Short mmCIF file of C-alpha atoms in Angstrom, two decimals:
data_model
loop_
_atom_site.label_atom_id
_atom_site.label_comp_id
_atom_site.label_asym_id
_atom_site.label_seq_id
_atom_site.Cartn_x
_atom_site.Cartn_y
_atom_site.Cartn_z
CA ASN X 1 16.33 -10.05 -87.03
CA SER X 2 17.81 -10.94 -83.72
CA GLY X 3 18.36 -7.73 -81.70
CA THR X 4 21.46 -6.47 -83.42
CA ASN X 5 19.70 -3.42 -84.16
CA ALA X 6 21.36 -0.53 -82.24
CA LEU X 7 17.88 1.34 -81.96
CA LEU X 8 16.51 -1.69 -80.10
CA PRO X 9 15.95 -1.27 -76.49
CA LEU X 10 17.62 -3.84 -74.38
CA LEU X 11 15.93 -5.86 -71.68
CA THR X 12 17.38 -6.56 -68.32
CA VAL X 13 16.13 -8.83 -65.49
CA SER X 14 15.90 -7.40 -61.99
CA VAL X 15 14.07 -10.30 -60.26
CA SER X 16 13.67 -13.91 -61.36
CA ASN X 17 11.92 -15.89 -58.86
CA ASN X 18 10.63 -19.01 -60.50
CA PRO X 19 8.68 -17.39 -63.37
CA SER X 20 6.17 -19.09 -65.10
CA PRO X 21 7.32 -20.82 -68.49
CA GLY X 22 6.53 -19.15 -71.81
CA LYS X 23 7.56 -16.42 -74.06
CA ILE X 24 7.03 -12.75 -73.47
CA PHE X 25 5.49 -10.64 -75.98
CA LEU X 26 6.11 -6.71 -75.49
CA ASN X 27 6.65 -3.46 -77.34
CA ASN X 28 8.18 -0.20 -76.68
CA TRP X 29 6.72 3.01 -78.12
CA GLY X 30 10.08 4.70 -79.10
CA ASN X 31 11.85 7.72 -77.95
CA ALA X 32 14.78 9.82 -79.00
CA THR X 33 17.14 6.87 -78.31
CA TYR X 34 15.17 3.88 -79.23
CA SER X 35 12.84 3.25 -82.17
CA PRO X 36 9.46 1.35 -81.65
CA HIS X 37 9.71 -2.45 -81.83
CA ILE X 38 7.54 -5.40 -81.30
CA ILE X 39 9.59 -8.02 -79.14
CA ILE X 40 9.36 -11.38 -78.24
CA ALA X 41 11.63 -12.39 -75.50
CA SER X 42 12.54 -15.41 -73.13
CA ASN X 43 12.42 -15.18 -69.10
CA ASP X 44 16.01 -14.39 -69.06
CA ALA X 45 15.57 -11.40 -71.51
CA THR X 46 17.06 -13.20 -74.39
CA MET X 47 15.50 -11.46 -77.64
CA LEU X 48 13.92 -14.16 -79.63
CA TYR X 49 12.41 -11.99 -82.21
CA SER X 50 12.14 -8.05 -82.75
CA GLN X 51 10.81 -6.13 -85.62
CA GLU X 52 11.01 -2.24 -86.04
CA ILE X 53 7.84 -0.49 -86.82
CA LEU X 54 7.82 2.63 -88.72
CA THR X 55 5.58 4.75 -86.43
CA ARG X 56 4.40 2.97 -83.50
CA ALA X 57 2.87 -0.22 -82.28
CA SER X 58 0.98 -1.19 -79.30
CA ASP X 59 -0.83 -4.44 -77.62
CA PHE X 60 1.53 -6.98 -79.26
CA ASN X 61 0.16 -10.31 -78.13
CA ARG X 62 -0.75 -13.90 -79.42
CA GLN X 63 -4.21 -14.70 -79.87
CA PRO X 64 -5.95 -18.08 -79.07
CA ASN X 65 -5.92 -19.18 -82.57
CA GLY X 66 -2.11 -18.55 -82.86
CA LEU X 67 -2.26 -15.40 -84.73
CA MET X 68 0.15 -12.72 -83.39
CA VAL X 69 -1.36 -9.26 -83.57
CA TYR X 70 -0.41 -5.79 -82.79
CA TYR X 71 -1.98 -2.35 -83.41
CA ASP X 72 -0.22 -0.44 -86.21
CA PHE X 73 -0.46 3.41 -85.81
CA LEU X 74 0.32 3.85 -89.45
CA THR X 75 -2.62 2.06 -90.65
CA MET X 76 -4.62 2.52 -87.54
CA SER X 77 -5.69 -1.17 -87.58
CA TYR X 78 -4.82 -4.50 -85.93
CA LEU X 79 -2.35 -6.53 -88.12
CA GLY X 80 -2.37 -10.26 -87.70
CA MET X 81 0.92 -12.36 -88.39
CA ASP X 82 1.47 -16.08 -88.90
CA ASN X 83 4.08 -17.98 -87.19
CA GLN X 84 6.67 -16.85 -90.13
CA PHE X 85 5.78 -13.20 -89.09
CA ASN X 86 4.04 -12.62 -92.44
CA VAL X 87 1.03 -10.09 -92.09
CA VAL X 88 -1.94 -12.43 -93.19
CA ASP X 89 -4.91 -10.49 -91.83
CA SER X 90 -6.09 -7.07 -90.66
CA PHE X 91 -9.01 -6.02 -88.16
CA THR X 92 -10.78 -2.78 -88.36
CA CYS X 93 -14.12 -1.39 -86.92
CA GLY X 94 -16.69 -0.85 -89.30
CA ASN X 95 -19.63 1.57 -89.76
CA GLY X 96 -17.00 4.45 -90.16
CA TYR X 97 -15.47 4.24 -86.76
CA VAL X 98 -11.81 4.44 -86.40
CA THR X 99 -10.15 1.43 -84.74
CA ASP X 100 -8.72 1.91 -81.19
CA GLN X 101 -5.36 0.80 -79.88
CA HIS X 102 -6.54 -0.64 -76.67
CA GLU X 103 -7.96 -4.23 -77.59
CA LEU X 104 -8.43 -6.98 -80.04
CA ARG X 105 -9.95 -10.15 -79.06
CA LEU X 106 -10.43 -13.08 -81.63
CA LEU X 107 -13.20 -15.42 -80.79
CA ASP X 108 -13.49 -19.18 -81.55
CA ASN X 109 -15.85 -18.50 -84.34
CA GLY X 110 -13.39 -16.30 -86.17
CA HIS X 111 -15.21 -13.30 -85.25
CA ALA X 112 -13.39 -10.31 -83.62
CA LEU X 113 -14.04 -7.86 -80.81
CA LEU X 114 -12.77 -4.48 -81.16
CA MET X 115 -13.47 -0.87 -79.82
CA SER X 116 -13.37 2.85 -81.00
CA TYR X 117 -13.14 6.12 -79.34
CA ASP X 118 -16.01 8.21 -80.67
CA PRO X 119 -15.64 11.95 -80.13
CA GLN X 120 -18.78 14.05 -80.35
CA THR X 121 -19.50 17.62 -79.92
CA VAL X 122 -21.76 18.14 -76.81
CA ASP X 123 -23.08 21.31 -75.15
CA MET X 124 -21.82 20.49 -71.61
CA SER X 125 -23.44 23.64 -70.20
CA ARG X 126 -26.81 21.68 -70.47
CA ILE X 127 -25.20 19.06 -68.29
CA VAL X 128 -22.90 20.77 -65.62
CA THR X 129 -22.58 24.48 -64.37
CA GLY X 130 -19.74 25.96 -66.05
CA GLY X 131 -19.72 23.23 -69.01
CA ASN X 132 -18.21 24.13 -72.36
CA PRO X 133 -20.95 24.67 -74.92
CA ASN X 134 -18.85 23.28 -77.55
CA ALA X 135 -17.13 20.49 -75.87
CA THR X 136 -15.55 17.40 -77.54
CA VAL X 137 -16.85 14.63 -75.51
CA ILE X 138 -15.31 10.97 -76.27
CA GLY X 139 -17.60 8.16 -76.15
CA LEU X 140 -16.74 4.32 -76.43
CA ILE X 141 -17.93 2.00 -79.23
CA ILE X 142 -17.68 -1.86 -78.99
CA GLN X 143 -17.96 -3.87 -82.00
CA GLU X 144 -18.01 -7.60 -83.14
CA ILE X 145 -17.08 -8.25 -86.73
CA ASP X 146 -17.58 -11.34 -88.49
CA GLU X 147 -14.88 -13.28 -90.71
CA GLU X 148 -16.02 -11.09 -93.75
CA LYS X 149 -15.46 -7.91 -91.55
CA ASN X 150 -19.05 -7.15 -91.19
CA VAL X 151 -20.46 -5.67 -87.87
CA VAL X 152 -22.65 -8.10 -86.18
CA PHE X 153 -22.83 -6.46 -83.00
CA GLN X 154 -22.45 -2.94 -81.96
CA TRP X 155 -22.73 -1.23 -78.35
CA ARG X 156 -22.40 2.59 -77.92
CA SER X 157 -21.52 4.24 -74.52
CA TRP X 158 -23.94 7.23 -75.31
CA ASP X 159 -26.89 4.76 -75.00
CA HIS X 160 -26.06 3.45 -71.64
CA PHE X 161 -23.74 5.54 -69.62
CA GLN X 162 -24.13 9.16 -68.41
CA ILE X 163 -21.22 11.57 -69.05
CA THR X 164 -21.18 12.46 -65.45
CA ASP X 165 -20.58 8.88 -64.45
CA ALA X 166 -16.84 9.48 -64.96
CA GLU X 167 -14.48 9.87 -61.96
CA ASN X 168 -11.73 12.56 -61.75
CA VAL X 169 -12.58 14.01 -65.07
CA SER X 170 -13.20 17.72 -65.47
CA PHE X 171 -16.69 18.21 -66.83
CA THR X 172 -15.84 21.80 -67.78
CA ALA X 173 -12.78 21.01 -69.79
CA SER X 174 -12.81 21.52 -73.70
CA VAL X 175 -12.18 17.72 -74.24
CA VAL X 176 -14.13 15.29 -72.02
CA ASP X 177 -12.93 11.52 -72.15
CA TYR X 178 -15.45 10.27 -69.94
CA VAL X 179 -15.16 6.43 -70.69
CA HIS X 180 -11.79 5.53 -71.83
CA GLY X 181 -12.45 1.81 -72.46
CA ASN X 182 -9.29 -0.29 -72.17
CA ALA X 183 -10.27 -3.96 -72.29
CA ILE X 184 -13.01 -6.40 -73.64
CA GLU X 185 -13.42 -9.86 -72.32
CA TYR X 186 -15.73 -12.39 -74.03
CA ASP X 187 -17.44 -14.02 -71.02
CA TYR X 188 -18.08 -17.78 -70.50
CA ASP X 189 -21.86 -17.02 -70.83
CA GLY X 190 -21.43 -15.53 -74.31
CA ASN X 191 -21.89 -11.93 -72.94
CA ILE X 192 -19.01 -9.41 -72.81
CA MET X 193 -17.24 -7.49 -69.98
CA ILE X 194 -15.55 -4.20 -70.80
CA SER X 195 -13.20 -2.13 -68.64
CA SER X 196 -13.76 1.57 -68.50
CA ARG X 197 -10.81 3.38 -66.97
CA HIS X 198 -12.38 6.78 -66.45
CA LEU X 199 -15.56 5.07 -64.84
CA SER X 200 -13.36 3.04 -62.50
CA GLU X 201 -15.71 0.41 -63.63
CA ILE X 202 -16.21 -3.28 -65.10
CA THR X 203 -19.44 -3.44 -67.08
CA LYS X 204 -21.10 -6.58 -68.34
CA ILE X 205 -23.19 -6.23 -71.51
CA ASP X 206 -25.78 -8.62 -72.91
CA ARG X 207 -24.48 -9.52 -76.24
CA ALA X 208 -27.78 -10.09 -77.60
CA THR X 209 -29.66 -6.94 -76.63
CA GLY X 210 -26.85 -4.43 -75.52
CA ASN X 211 -28.24 -3.89 -72.11
CA ILE X 212 -26.07 -3.72 -69.19
CA ILE X 213 -26.22 -6.69 -67.04
CA TRP X 214 -24.30 -5.37 -64.10
CA ARG X 215 -21.88 -2.69 -63.12
CA LEU X 216 -18.88 -3.29 -61.06
CA GLY X 217 -17.09 -0.27 -59.17
CA GLY X 218 -17.35 3.34 -59.92
CA LYS X 219 -20.35 5.64 -59.20
CA ASN X 220 -22.89 3.19 -60.15
CA ASN X 221 -21.40 0.02 -58.42
CA GLN X 222 -24.00 -2.49 -57.79
CA PHE X 223 -21.83 -5.03 -55.73
CA THR X 224 -21.00 -5.52 -52.12
CA PHE X 225 -17.19 -5.90 -51.84
CA ILE X 226 -16.09 -8.53 -49.48
CA ASN X 227 -12.39 -8.70 -47.82
CA GLU X 228 -11.66 -5.71 -49.83
CA PRO X 229 -11.07 -2.47 -47.81
CA ILE X 230 -10.06 -0.50 -50.98
CA ARG X 231 -11.60 -0.14 -54.26
CA PHE X 232 -10.10 -0.61 -57.70
CA ARG X 233 -9.50 2.62 -59.63
CA TYR X 234 -8.61 3.53 -63.29
CA GLN X 235 -7.97 -0.18 -63.89
CA HIS X 236 -6.97 -2.19 -66.90
CA THR X 237 -7.07 -5.60 -68.41
CA VAL X 238 -10.21 -7.36 -67.01
CA ARG X 239 -10.02 -11.13 -67.73
CA ARG X 240 -12.04 -14.17 -66.50
CA ILE X 241 -9.69 -17.04 -65.61
CA PRO X 242 -10.15 -20.63 -65.53
CA ASN X 243 -11.37 -20.85 -62.01
CA GLY X 244 -14.27 -18.67 -62.80
CA ASN X 245 -12.99 -15.51 -60.97
CA ILE X 246 -12.04 -12.27 -62.69
CA ILE X 247 -8.74 -10.59 -62.54
CA LEU X 248 -7.66 -7.06 -63.18
CA PHE X 249 -4.65 -4.68 -63.00
CA ASP X 250 -5.79 -1.93 -60.47
CA ASN X 251 -3.67 1.23 -61.32
CA GLY X 252 -4.86 3.15 -58.48
CA ASN X 253 -4.97 6.53 -59.64
CA PHE X 254 -6.21 9.29 -57.28
CA ARG X 255 -5.87 6.79 -54.24
CA PHE X 256 -5.19 8.71 -51.07
CA PRO X 257 -2.90 9.15 -49.23
CA ASN X 258 -0.79 7.25 -51.56
CA SER X 259 -1.66 5.89 -55.01
CA TYR X 260 -0.20 2.44 -55.59
CA SER X 261 -0.82 -0.26 -58.43
CA ARG X 262 -1.72 -3.89 -57.75
CA ALA X 263 -3.00 -7.05 -59.40
CA VAL X 264 -6.31 -8.18 -57.82
CA GLU X 265 -8.64 -11.06 -58.19
CA TYR X 266 -12.55 -11.16 -57.48
CA GLN X 267 -14.90 -13.94 -56.92
CA LEU X 268 -18.11 -12.70 -58.23
CA ASP X 269 -21.55 -13.66 -57.18
CA GLU X 270 -23.46 -12.35 -60.01
CA VAL X 271 -26.99 -13.20 -58.65
CA ASN X 272 -26.46 -11.59 -55.25
CA LYS X 273 -24.00 -9.13 -56.39
CA THR X 274 -20.83 -9.67 -54.11
CA ALA X 275 -17.30 -9.30 -55.14
CA THR X 276 -15.04 -11.21 -52.84
CA ARG X 277 -11.18 -10.46 -53.10
CA VAL X 278 -9.47 -13.84 -53.02
CA TRP X 279 -6.05 -12.73 -53.86
CA GLN X 280 -3.95 -9.53 -54.82
CA TYR X 281 -0.48 -8.76 -55.66
CA ARG X 282 0.92 -5.60 -54.35
CA SER X 283 4.54 -5.06 -54.33
CA SER X 284 6.57 -3.94 -51.25
CA PRO X 285 7.70 -1.33 -51.52
CA ASP X 286 4.66 -0.03 -53.48
CA ILE X 287 4.93 0.44 -57.42
CA TYR X 288 2.72 2.88 -59.08
CA SER X 289 1.86 2.61 -62.73
CA THR X 290 0.00 5.76 -63.65
CA PHE X 291 -1.33 4.14 -66.83
CA MET X 292 -1.05 1.12 -69.14
#
């Protein structure tokens, strides 16, 4: 189906300055005019493939093994499609946890990394003055599942983060979303990194023990930032890139006097705990992406 659907949003190109080759995977959430779709487009915005999704889709991408995946809000799972766009696999968290829409990473051994948001009732009056004694506090669960969908690794924010580690979150509210994980990266040494938006933190976790190896950014930052006058805030999408550095999207929420977003690359010395900014892309004039 080639984009003739009237409910399919049109794409336009406003800047085309020698972009990298390849296909663009994206999805719209839908509104009163356009229905939700997963879309593959070329750099000139030609629609190569589109499929209407009944409820909503998110995080449409191609995994390293070639499987195309997206999060399906109807089944609350990630669906995997082959090159003929047939659904051939699905991925969900185990142990009774509901699969979250933010991230799926398929590993070379056939395993998958997923996350779940875990709401629990907490007496916040024991933690902060004026806290709600019956608050819903949302933790984060990271899981690795094997090819048979068994949970082989599980990590819980409750065991490692303090609720008050969050930045710009009201601890007296009835709902306290203190972690808000949004990315998982399988690191080159076999451990994993996670991005926690509401902590403004990248955390490296020992995949054998679950212990925290280091914390970058936020209230518990362990690194000295070099060549970096301003910290990342409320970030997304941490990735280790081929040169060994990490890259992330710095949304820049609560940045004063003016919020702006950027892409930023750091060279990490994980022994001496330094984070050197080696590159950033900051649009001129500034662009601010509140989320996503």
